[in-house]
C-alpha positions as semicolon CSV with decimal commas, in nm:
position;residue;x (nm);y (nm);z (nm)
1;M;-3,031;0,574;8,721
2;K;-2,656;0,531;8,663
3;I;-2,673;0,170;8,780
4;K;-2,943;0,091;8,526
5;I;-2,742;0,249;8,242
6;L;-2,428;0,054;8,349
7;R;-2,621;-0,272;8,358
8;L;-2,769;-0,201;8,022
9;M;-2,431;-0,120;7,868
10;S;-2,281;-0,433;8,020
11;L;-2,560;-0,645;7,874
12;I;-2,510;-0,480;7,531
13;I;-2,138;-0,553;7,545
14;I;-2,193;-0,919;7,634
15;M;-2,449;-0,959;7,354
16;V;-2,219;-0,802;7,094
17;S;-1,930;-1,023;7,214
18;L;-2,144;-1,335;7,184
19;L;-2,249;-1,241;6,831
20;L;-1,890;-1,189;6,732
21;V;-1,791;-1,533;6,863
22;I;-2,083;-1,702;6,685
23;S;-2,012;-1,528;6,356
24;C;-1,643;-1,634;6,359
25;T;-1,726;-1,999;6,311
26;T;-1,860;-2,100;5,968
27;V;-1,946;-2,419;5,787
28;G;-1,724;-2,458;5,472
29;E;-1,620;-2,713;5,226
30;L;-1,562;-3,078;5,328
31;L;-1,197;-3,137;5,426
32;T;-1,032;-3,481;5,460
33;E;-0,702;-3,511;5,649
34;Y;-0,491;-3,810;5,724
35;Q;-0,254;-3,831;6,013
36;S;-0,034;-4,106;6,158
37;V;0,163;-4,120;6,483
38;D;0,473;-4,334;6,517
39;L;0,516;-4,538;6,835
40;D;0,868;-4,399;6,891
41;N;0,986;-4,692;7,113
42;A;0,711;-4,648;7,380
43;E;0,645;-4,966;7,576
44;Y;0,303;-4,854;7,699
45;V;0,061;-4,586;7,579
46;R;-0,217;-4,390;7,748
47;T;-0,463;-4,275;7,483
48;E;-0,732;-4,011;7,543
49;I;-0,997;-3,947;7,278
50;T;-1,240;-3,660;7,336
51;M;-1,508;-3,575;7,082
52;G;-1,798;-3,351;7,175
53;A;-2,021;-3,424;6,871
54;G;-1,988;-3,617;6,543
55;E;-1,928;-3,959;6,418
56;L;-1,645;-4,160;6,583
57;K;-1,505;-4,500;6,466
58;V;-1,220;-4,663;6,663
59;A;-1,070;-4,993;6,571
60;G;-0,747;-5,187;6,582
61;G;-0,510;-5,270;6,295
62;A;-0,280;-4,971;6,268
63;G;0,082;-5,034;6,167
64;E;0,184;-4,727;6,355
65;L;0,044;-4,621;6,694
66;L;-0,234;-4,428;6,523
67;E;-0,363;-4,402;6,166
68;A;-0,638;-4,145;6,149
69;E;-0,878;-4,002;5,889
70;F;-1,049;-3,678;5,984
71;I;-1,347;-3,549;5,781
72;Y;-1,492;-3,215;5,873
73;N;-1,633;-2,891;5,735
74;V;-1,584;-2,647;6,022
75;V;-1,223;-2,530;5,994
76;Q;-1,217;-2,425;6,359
77;W;-1,284;-2,784;6,458
78;K;-0,967;-2,926;6,312
79;P;-0,887;-3,217;6,545
80;E;-0,598;-3,168;6,781
81;V;-0,354;-3,458;6,805
82;D;-0,063;-3,458;7,055
83;Y;0,181;-3,741;7,131
84;R;0,459;-3,728;7,395
85;I;0,687;-3,992;7,543
86;S;0,825;-3,990;7,892
87;D;1,018;-4,283;8,046
88;N;0,913;-4,522;7,767
89;R;0,547;-4,432;7,816
90;G;0,357;-4,268;7,538
91;Y;0,070;-4,020;7,596
92;L;-0,158;-3,978;7,290
93;T;-0,435;-3,719;7,300
94;L;-0,695;-3,657;7,034
95;K;-0,962;-3,387;7,091
96;Q;-1,216;-3,176;6,919
97;P;-1,163;-2,806;6,992
98;S;-1,458;-2,656;7,170
99;R;-1,596;-2,311;7,089
100;I;-1,887;-2,119;7,232
101;G;-2,159;-2,062;6,981
102;D;-2,083;-2,362;6,749
103;V;-2,407;-2,529;6,872
104;F;-2,595;-2,292;6,644
105;L;-2,431;-2,431;6,325
106;T;-2,620;-2,649;6,077
107;N;-2,507;-2,885;5,798
108;I;-2,206;-2,997;5,999
109;H;-1,996;-3,299;5,887
110;Y;-1,755;-3,423;6,154
111;K;-1,615;-3,779;6,136
112;W;-1,306;-3,945;6,284
113;N;-1,189;-4,288;6,160
114;L;-0,920;-4,404;6,396
115;L;-0,707;-4,717;6,382
116;L;-0,490;-4,796;6,684
117;N;-0,201;-5,040;6,716
118;N;-0,296;-5,390;6,830
119;E;0,044;-5,483;6,988
120;I;0,121;-5,204;7,236
121;P;-0,032;-5,224;7,584
122;M;-0,273;-4,933;7,611
123;D;-0,495;-4,751;7,856
124;L;-0,781;-4,613;7,647
125;D;-1,003;-4,331;7,767
126;I;-1,290;-4,219;7,531
127;T;-1,516;-3,926;7,608
128;F;-1,794;-3,894;7,351
129;G;-2,090;-3,660;7,334
130;A;-2,374;-3,646;7,083
131;G;-2,346;-3,844;6,764
132;N;-2,271;-4,193;6,640
133;G;-2,001;-4,420;6,780
134;N;-1,860;-4,747;6,649
135;L;-1,600;-4,900;6,880
136;E;-1,435;-5,220;6,765
137;L;-1,182;-5,270;7,040
138;G;-1,149;-5,656;7,059
139;S;-0,815;-5,671;6,884
140;L;-0,642;-5,402;7,095
141;H;-0,410;-5,487;7,384
142;L;-0,607;-5,292;7,639
143;T;-0,485;-5,269;7,999
144;N;-0,769;-5,034;8,100
145;L;-1,077;-4,895;7,926
146;D;-1,295;-4,599;8,025
147;I;-1,580;-4,481;7,812
148;M;-1,785;-4,178;7,906
149;M;-2,089;-4,080;7,693
C-alpha cells in the first residue's frame, strides 16, 4: 500500500513539474535583433549553426565574420551566439536554446537571416530540424561542410 502511494505521489510531482515548465514559455510580441561578430584577426573559422525549428537562411556577403538578423516571438528562444579565438583560429557558435515543453506552443515565428564572410577559410557545420532552410553557400570560402537535417 505504501509503495502505491509513493508511486502516485511521484507521478503527481512529475506532472506538476512538467506543467510548470510548459507554462514558463510563452509566445509574445515579435522581436527583431541584429548582431554582428568581428573577425578579430582569425585566419580560419569553425562555424557551428544549430537550429531545432524555424526558418534558416545562410549566405555569404558579410563585411564582418557574421551579420545576423534574428526574428522571434518566444523570448526564451533568444539565439545564443558565441565567438572565441585560440591560436588564430576562430570558433563561432549559433544555437537555438532548447526547452522541454516548447513543442506545445502555437503561432511561433522564428527566423534567422545569416550572412557570413566570403574571404575567411571556414569549416561550416549546420544542424537543422523542422522548418525551412535556404542555404546559398557558393560564395563562401569553405574548407569543410557538414549539413545534418
